[in-house]
Amino acid sequence: MISAVVVIADSVEEAHRLLLPEAWSYVYSRTRGEFPALTVPEEIERLEFTERERRLYDDALRDHIHGTEEQVADALEQLIARTGADEILVHTSTYDRRARLESHRRLARLFGLAAPETDSRAG
């Protein structure tokens, strides 16, 4: 079993943005000794980082699997091939709970664990 941070959104940029609150929380905890409440990406993007905070922030974002369904599926396949894992524990924390739920729904559909999305506009 391995563990991975996984986020699916409509674009790589949107998925990356969803990772920012958790990355900042990690930095804050390492530099101030406590975990803050997750905050909106816009606030994080306005922050000025010290050199140490920037290094920790970049490290916190490194190797997270994020993007569209296709990109995430490819990345997970590569991870499984590289590690030989037969189980993945997925972790996702973000300020936007709806986006996190949608990401999990998309991930479940990728692996056949949920009904395919239907287009309510059809018919």
Short mmCIF file of N, CA and C in Angstrom, two decimals:
data_model
loop_
_atom_site.label_atom_id
_atom_site.label_comp_id
_atom_site.label_asym_id
_atom_site.label_seq_id
_atom_site.Cartn_x
_atom_site.Cartn_y
_atom_site.Cartn_z
N MET A 1 0.85 -1.17 0.00
CA MET A 1 0.00 0.00 0.00
C MET A 1 0.90 1.24 0.00
N ILE A 2 0.47 2.22 -0.77
CA ILE A 2 1.13 3.52 -0.77
C ILE A 2 0.08 4.59 -0.54
N SER A 3 0.54 5.78 -0.25
CA SER A 3 -0.37 6.90 -0.04
C SER A 3 0.01 8.02 -0.99
N ALA A 4 -1.00 8.77 -1.44
CA ALA A 4 -0.75 9.86 -2.37
C ALA A 4 -1.81 10.94 -2.22
N VAL A 5 -1.38 12.17 -2.42
CA VAL A 5 -2.31 13.28 -2.52
C VAL A 5 -2.78 13.31 -3.96
N VAL A 6 -4.09 13.27 -4.17
CA VAL A 6 -4.66 13.23 -5.52
C VAL A 6 -5.79 14.24 -5.60
N VAL A 7 -5.74 15.07 -6.66
CA VAL A 7 -6.81 16.05 -6.91
C VAL A 7 -7.11 16.06 -8.40
N ILE A 8 -8.40 15.94 -8.72
CA ILE A 8 -8.86 16.02 -10.11
C ILE A 8 -9.73 17.26 -10.25
N ALA A 9 -9.48 18.01 -11.31
CA ALA A 9 -10.28 19.20 -11.61
C ALA A 9 -10.37 19.33 -13.13
N ASP A 10 -10.99 20.40 -13.60
CA ASP A 10 -11.15 20.60 -15.03
C ASP A 10 -9.84 20.92 -15.74
N SER A 11 -8.83 21.40 -14.99
CA SER A 11 -7.53 21.72 -15.59
C SER A 11 -6.43 21.47 -14.57
N VAL A 12 -5.21 21.38 -15.06
CA VAL A 12 -4.05 21.22 -14.18
C VAL A 12 -3.95 22.41 -13.24
N GLU A 13 -4.16 23.61 -13.78
CA GLU A 13 -4.05 24.83 -12.98
C GLU A 13 -5.06 24.84 -11.84
N GLU A 14 -6.29 24.46 -12.15
CA GLU A 14 -7.33 24.44 -11.12
C GLU A 14 -7.01 23.40 -10.06
N ALA A 15 -6.57 22.24 -10.48
CA ALA A 15 -6.21 21.18 -9.52
C ALA A 15 -5.04 21.63 -8.64
N HIS A 16 -4.05 22.26 -9.25
CA HIS A 16 -2.90 22.77 -8.48
C HIS A 16 -3.36 23.78 -7.43
N ARG A 17 -4.23 24.66 -7.82
CA ARG A 17 -4.76 25.68 -6.90
C ARG A 17 -5.45 25.06 -5.69
N LEU A 18 -6.12 23.94 -5.91
CA LEU A 18 -6.79 23.26 -4.82
C LEU A 18 -5.81 22.69 -3.79
N LEU A 19 -4.56 22.50 -4.20
CA LEU A 19 -3.53 21.97 -3.31
C LEU A 19 -2.90 23.04 -2.42
N LEU A 20 -3.04 24.30 -2.77
CA LEU A 20 -2.35 25.37 -2.06
C LEU A 20 -2.69 25.46 -0.57
N PRO A 21 -3.96 25.34 -0.16
CA PRO A 21 -4.27 25.45 1.27
C PRO A 21 -3.54 24.41 2.13
N GLU A 22 -3.48 23.18 1.67
CA GLU A 22 -2.80 22.15 2.44
C GLU A 22 -1.29 22.41 2.48
N ALA A 23 -0.74 22.84 1.36
CA ALA A 23 0.70 23.14 1.32
C ALA A 23 1.04 24.25 2.31
N TRP A 24 0.22 25.31 2.34
CA TRP A 24 0.48 26.41 3.26
C TRP A 24 0.31 25.95 4.72
N SER A 25 -0.68 25.12 4.98
CA SER A 25 -0.89 24.59 6.33
C SER A 25 0.34 23.82 6.79
N TYR A 26 0.92 23.04 5.90
CA TYR A 26 2.15 22.29 6.20
C TYR A 26 3.28 23.25 6.55
N VAL A 27 3.47 24.28 5.73
CA VAL A 27 4.53 25.27 5.98
C VAL A 27 4.31 25.95 7.33
N TYR A 28 3.10 26.38 7.57
CA TYR A 28 2.77 27.09 8.81
C TYR A 28 3.08 26.20 10.02
N SER A 29 2.71 24.93 9.92
CA SER A 29 2.93 24.02 11.05
C SER A 29 4.42 23.80 11.30
N ARG A 30 5.21 23.76 10.23
CA ARG A 30 6.66 23.55 10.37
C ARG A 30 7.38 24.78 10.88
N THR A 31 6.83 25.95 10.64
CA THR A 31 7.50 27.19 11.04
C THR A 31 6.92 27.82 12.30
N ARG A 32 5.70 27.43 12.66
CA ARG A 32 5.04 28.05 13.81
C ARG A 32 4.55 27.06 14.86
N GLY A 33 4.64 25.76 14.54
CA GLY A 33 4.32 24.75 15.54
C GLY A 33 2.86 24.36 15.68
N GLU A 34 2.00 24.84 14.81
CA GLU A 34 0.59 24.45 14.87
C GLU A 34 -0.02 24.52 13.47
N PHE A 35 -1.07 23.72 13.28
CA PHE A 35 -1.75 23.71 12.00
C PHE A 35 -2.85 24.76 12.00
N PRO A 36 -2.84 25.66 11.03
CA PRO A 36 -3.92 26.64 10.94
C PRO A 36 -5.11 26.03 10.20
N ALA A 37 -6.25 26.70 10.30
CA ALA A 37 -7.40 26.31 9.48
C ALA A 37 -7.03 26.53 8.02
N LEU A 38 -7.54 25.69 7.16
CA LEU A 38 -7.26 25.86 5.73
C LEU A 38 -7.89 27.16 5.24
N THR A 39 -7.18 27.86 4.39
CA THR A 39 -7.64 29.16 3.91
C THR A 39 -7.75 29.14 2.39
N VAL A 40 -8.36 30.16 1.85
CA VAL A 40 -8.57 30.23 0.40
C VAL A 40 -7.25 30.47 -0.33
N PRO A 41 -7.11 29.91 -1.53
CA PRO A 41 -5.87 30.08 -2.30
C PRO A 41 -5.51 31.54 -2.55
N GLU A 42 -6.50 32.40 -2.73
CA GLU A 42 -6.22 33.81 -3.01
C GLU A 42 -5.40 34.45 -1.89
N GLU A 43 -5.70 34.10 -0.65
CA GLU A 43 -4.92 34.64 0.48
C GLU A 43 -3.50 34.10 0.47
N ILE A 44 -3.36 32.85 0.16
CA ILE A 44 -2.03 32.22 0.13
C ILE A 44 -1.18 32.83 -0.98
N GLU A 45 -1.80 33.07 -2.12
CA GLU A 45 -1.05 33.63 -3.26
C GLU A 45 -0.54 35.04 -2.98
N ARG A 46 -1.15 35.74 -2.04
CA ARG A 46 -0.71 37.11 -1.69
C ARG A 46 0.41 37.12 -0.65
N LEU A 47 0.69 35.99 -0.04
CA LEU A 47 1.70 35.94 1.01
C LEU A 47 3.10 36.14 0.46
N GLU A 48 3.95 36.74 1.26
CA GLU A 48 5.37 36.82 0.95
C GLU A 48 6.07 35.77 1.80
N PHE A 49 6.76 34.87 1.15
CA PHE A 49 7.39 33.75 1.84
C PHE A 49 8.85 34.09 2.16
N THR A 50 9.30 33.59 3.31
CA THR A 50 10.73 33.61 3.58
C THR A 50 11.36 32.53 2.70
N GLU A 51 12.66 32.51 2.63
CA GLU A 51 13.35 31.48 1.83
C GLU A 51 13.00 30.09 2.35
N ARG A 52 13.01 29.92 3.66
CA ARG A 52 12.68 28.62 4.24
C ARG A 52 11.23 28.24 3.96
N GLU A 53 10.31 29.19 4.10
CA GLU A 53 8.90 28.91 3.80
C GLU A 53 8.71 28.52 2.35
N ARG A 54 9.38 29.20 1.43
CA ARG A 54 9.27 28.89 0.00
C ARG A 54 9.76 27.47 -0.26
N ARG A 55 10.88 27.10 0.34
CA ARG A 55 11.42 25.76 0.15
C ARG A 55 10.43 24.70 0.67
N LEU A 56 9.90 24.92 1.87
CA LEU A 56 8.93 23.99 2.44
C LEU A 56 7.66 23.92 1.60
N TYR A 57 7.21 25.07 1.13
CA TYR A 57 6.00 25.16 0.30
C TYR A 57 6.17 24.38 -1.00
N ASP A 58 7.28 24.61 -1.66
CA ASP A 58 7.56 23.88 -2.91
C ASP A 58 7.67 22.39 -2.66
N ASP A 59 8.32 22.02 -1.55
CA ASP A 59 8.42 20.60 -1.20
C ASP A 59 7.04 20.00 -0.93
N ALA A 60 6.16 20.77 -0.28
CA ALA A 60 4.82 20.28 0.05
C ALA A 60 4.00 20.03 -1.22
N LEU A 61 4.27 20.77 -2.27
CA LEU A 61 3.51 20.62 -3.51
C LEU A 61 4.12 19.58 -4.46
N ARG A 62 5.36 19.22 -4.22
CA ARG A 62 6.07 18.29 -5.11
C ARG A 62 5.44 16.89 -5.04
N ASP A 63 5.35 16.28 -6.17
CA ASP A 63 4.90 14.89 -6.30
C ASP A 63 3.42 14.65 -6.01
N HIS A 64 2.64 15.70 -5.82
CA HIS A 64 1.21 15.49 -5.68
C HIS A 64 0.65 15.19 -7.07
N ILE A 65 -0.30 14.30 -7.11
CA ILE A 65 -0.91 13.91 -8.38
C ILE A 65 -2.14 14.78 -8.57
N HIS A 66 -2.12 15.56 -9.65
CA HIS A 66 -3.24 16.47 -9.89
C HIS A 66 -3.38 16.75 -11.38
N GLY A 67 -4.60 17.11 -11.76
CA GLY A 67 -4.88 17.42 -13.15
C GLY A 67 -6.27 16.94 -13.53
N THR A 68 -6.45 16.70 -14.82
CA THR A 68 -7.71 16.18 -15.34
C THR A 68 -7.78 14.67 -15.08
N GLU A 69 -8.92 14.07 -15.34
CA GLU A 69 -9.06 12.64 -15.15
C GLU A 69 -7.98 11.87 -15.91
N GLU A 70 -7.78 12.21 -17.16
CA GLU A 70 -6.80 11.49 -17.99
C GLU A 70 -5.39 11.64 -17.42
N GLN A 71 -5.03 12.84 -17.02
CA GLN A 71 -3.69 13.07 -16.47
C GLN A 71 -3.48 12.32 -15.16
N VAL A 72 -4.50 12.34 -14.31
CA VAL A 72 -4.41 11.65 -13.02
C VAL A 72 -4.35 10.13 -13.24
N ALA A 73 -5.15 9.62 -14.15
CA ALA A 73 -5.12 8.18 -14.45
C ALA A 73 -3.73 7.77 -14.91
N ASP A 74 -3.13 8.54 -15.81
CA ASP A 74 -1.77 8.24 -16.29
C ASP A 74 -0.76 8.27 -15.15
N ALA A 75 -0.84 9.30 -14.31
CA ALA A 75 0.09 9.44 -13.19
C ALA A 75 -0.06 8.29 -12.19
N LEU A 76 -1.30 7.90 -11.92
CA LEU A 76 -1.52 6.78 -11.00
C LEU A 76 -1.02 5.47 -11.58
N GLU A 77 -1.21 5.27 -12.87
CA GLU A 77 -0.69 4.06 -13.53
C GLU A 77 0.83 4.01 -13.43
N GLN A 78 1.48 5.14 -13.64
CA GLN A 78 2.94 5.20 -13.53
C GLN A 78 3.39 4.93 -12.10
N LEU A 79 2.68 5.49 -11.13
CA LEU A 79 3.01 5.28 -9.73
C LEU A 79 2.87 3.80 -9.36
N ILE A 80 1.80 3.18 -9.79
CA ILE A 80 1.57 1.76 -9.51
C ILE A 80 2.65 0.91 -10.17
N ALA A 81 2.98 1.22 -11.42
CA ALA A 81 4.02 0.47 -12.12
C ALA A 81 5.38 0.62 -11.42
N ARG A 82 5.67 1.83 -10.96
CA ARG A 82 6.96 2.10 -10.32
C ARG A 82 7.07 1.44 -8.95
N THR A 83 5.95 1.36 -8.21
CA THR A 83 6.00 0.87 -6.83
C THR A 83 5.52 -0.56 -6.67
N GLY A 84 4.72 -1.05 -7.62
CA GLY A 84 4.14 -2.37 -7.48
C GLY A 84 2.99 -2.41 -6.49
N ALA A 85 2.50 -1.26 -6.10
CA ALA A 85 1.42 -1.19 -5.10
C ALA A 85 0.14 -1.81 -5.65
N ASP A 86 -0.60 -2.44 -4.75
CA ASP A 86 -1.91 -2.96 -5.14
C ASP A 86 -3.03 -2.22 -4.41
N GLU A 87 -2.64 -1.19 -3.65
CA GLU A 87 -3.62 -0.37 -2.96
C GLU A 87 -3.03 1.03 -2.77
N ILE A 88 -3.89 2.05 -2.98
CA ILE A 88 -3.46 3.44 -2.81
C ILE A 88 -4.41 4.12 -1.84
N LEU A 89 -3.84 4.70 -0.82
CA LEU A 89 -4.59 5.51 0.13
C LEU A 89 -4.54 6.94 -0.39
N VAL A 90 -5.70 7.49 -0.71
CA VAL A 90 -5.77 8.84 -1.27
C VAL A 90 -6.09 9.84 -0.17
N HIS A 91 -5.33 10.91 -0.17
CA HIS A 91 -5.54 11.99 0.79
C HIS A 91 -5.70 13.30 0.02
N THR A 92 -6.72 14.06 0.37
CA THR A 92 -6.94 15.36 -0.26
C THR A 92 -7.49 16.32 0.78
N SER A 93 -6.78 17.41 1.03
CA SER A 93 -7.29 18.47 1.90
C SER A 93 -7.27 19.77 1.12
N THR A 94 -8.36 20.48 1.17
CA THR A 94 -8.42 21.79 0.53
C THR A 94 -9.52 22.59 1.20
N TYR A 95 -9.45 23.87 1.01
CA TYR A 95 -10.45 24.78 1.57
C TYR A 95 -11.83 24.55 0.95
N ASP A 96 -11.85 24.21 -0.33
CA ASP A 96 -13.09 24.06 -1.10
C ASP A 96 -13.61 22.62 -0.98
N ARG A 97 -14.54 22.42 -0.07
CA ARG A 97 -15.05 21.06 0.18
C ARG A 97 -15.83 20.51 -1.00
N ARG A 98 -16.54 21.37 -1.72
CA ARG A 98 -17.27 20.90 -2.90
C ARG A 98 -16.30 20.39 -3.96
N ALA A 99 -15.22 21.12 -4.17
CA ALA A 99 -14.23 20.71 -5.16
C ALA A 99 -13.57 19.39 -4.73
N ARG A 100 -13.33 19.23 -3.43
CA ARG A 100 -12.74 17.98 -2.94
C ARG A 100 -13.69 16.82 -3.18
N LEU A 101 -14.98 17.02 -2.88
CA LEU A 101 -15.97 15.97 -3.11
C LEU A 101 -16.05 15.62 -4.60
N GLU A 102 -16.07 16.63 -5.45
CA GLU A 102 -16.12 16.39 -6.89
C GLU A 102 -14.87 15.65 -7.36
N SER A 103 -13.72 16.01 -6.82
CA SER A 103 -12.48 15.31 -7.15
C SER A 103 -12.58 13.83 -6.77
N HIS A 104 -13.10 13.55 -5.60
CA HIS A 104 -13.26 12.16 -5.16
C HIS A 104 -14.26 11.42 -6.03
N ARG A 105 -15.32 12.09 -6.42
CA ARG A 105 -16.30 11.44 -7.32
C ARG A 105 -15.65 11.09 -8.65
N ARG A 106 -14.88 12.02 -9.19
CA ARG A 106 -14.20 11.76 -10.47
C ARG A 106 -13.21 10.62 -10.33
N LEU A 107 -12.49 10.58 -9.23
CA LEU A 107 -11.53 9.50 -9.00
C LEU A 107 -12.26 8.16 -8.88
N ALA A 108 -13.38 8.14 -8.19
CA ALA A 108 -14.16 6.91 -8.07
C ALA A 108 -14.64 6.43 -9.43
N ARG A 109 -15.09 7.36 -10.28
CA ARG A 109 -15.53 6.98 -11.63
C ARG A 109 -14.37 6.42 -12.45
N LEU A 110 -13.18 7.00 -12.27
CA LEU A 110 -12.00 6.50 -13.00
C LEU A 110 -11.77 5.02 -12.74
N PHE A 111 -12.02 4.61 -11.52
CA PHE A 111 -11.75 3.23 -11.14
C PHE A 111 -12.99 2.36 -11.07
N GLY A 112 -14.08 2.85 -11.69
CA GLY A 112 -15.30 2.06 -11.77
C GLY A 112 -16.00 1.88 -10.44
N LEU A 113 -15.78 2.79 -9.51
CA LEU A 113 -16.39 2.69 -8.19
C LEU A 113 -17.63 3.55 -8.05
N ALA A 114 -18.03 4.21 -9.13
CA ALA A 114 -19.22 5.06 -9.12
C ALA A 114 -19.84 5.01 -10.51
N ALA A 115 -21.11 5.33 -10.56
CA ALA A 115 -21.80 5.37 -11.85
C ALA A 115 -21.19 6.45 -12.73
N PRO A 116 -21.14 6.22 -14.04
CA PRO A 116 -20.63 7.25 -14.95
C PRO A 116 -21.46 8.52 -14.84
N GLU A 117 -20.80 9.63 -15.08
CA GLU A 117 -21.50 10.92 -15.04
C GLU A 117 -22.47 10.99 -16.20
N THR A 118 -23.67 11.45 -15.95
CA THR A 118 -24.66 11.61 -17.01
C THR A 118 -24.84 13.07 -17.31
N ASP A 119 -25.18 13.36 -18.52
CA ASP A 119 -25.42 14.74 -18.95
C ASP A 119 -26.90 15.02 -18.78
N SER A 120 -27.25 15.80 -17.77
CA SER A 120 -28.66 16.08 -17.48
C SER A 120 -29.30 16.95 -18.55
N ARG A 121 -28.50 17.53 -19.43
CA ARG A 121 -29.05 18.37 -20.50
C ARG A 121 -29.55 17.53 -21.68
N ALA A 122 -29.10 16.29 -21.73
CA ALA A 122 -29.49 15.44 -22.87
C ALA A 122 -30.93 14.97 -22.71
N GLY A 123 -31.57 14.72 -23.84
CA GLY A 123 -32.87 14.10 -23.87
C GLY A 123 -33.96 14.97 -23.55
#
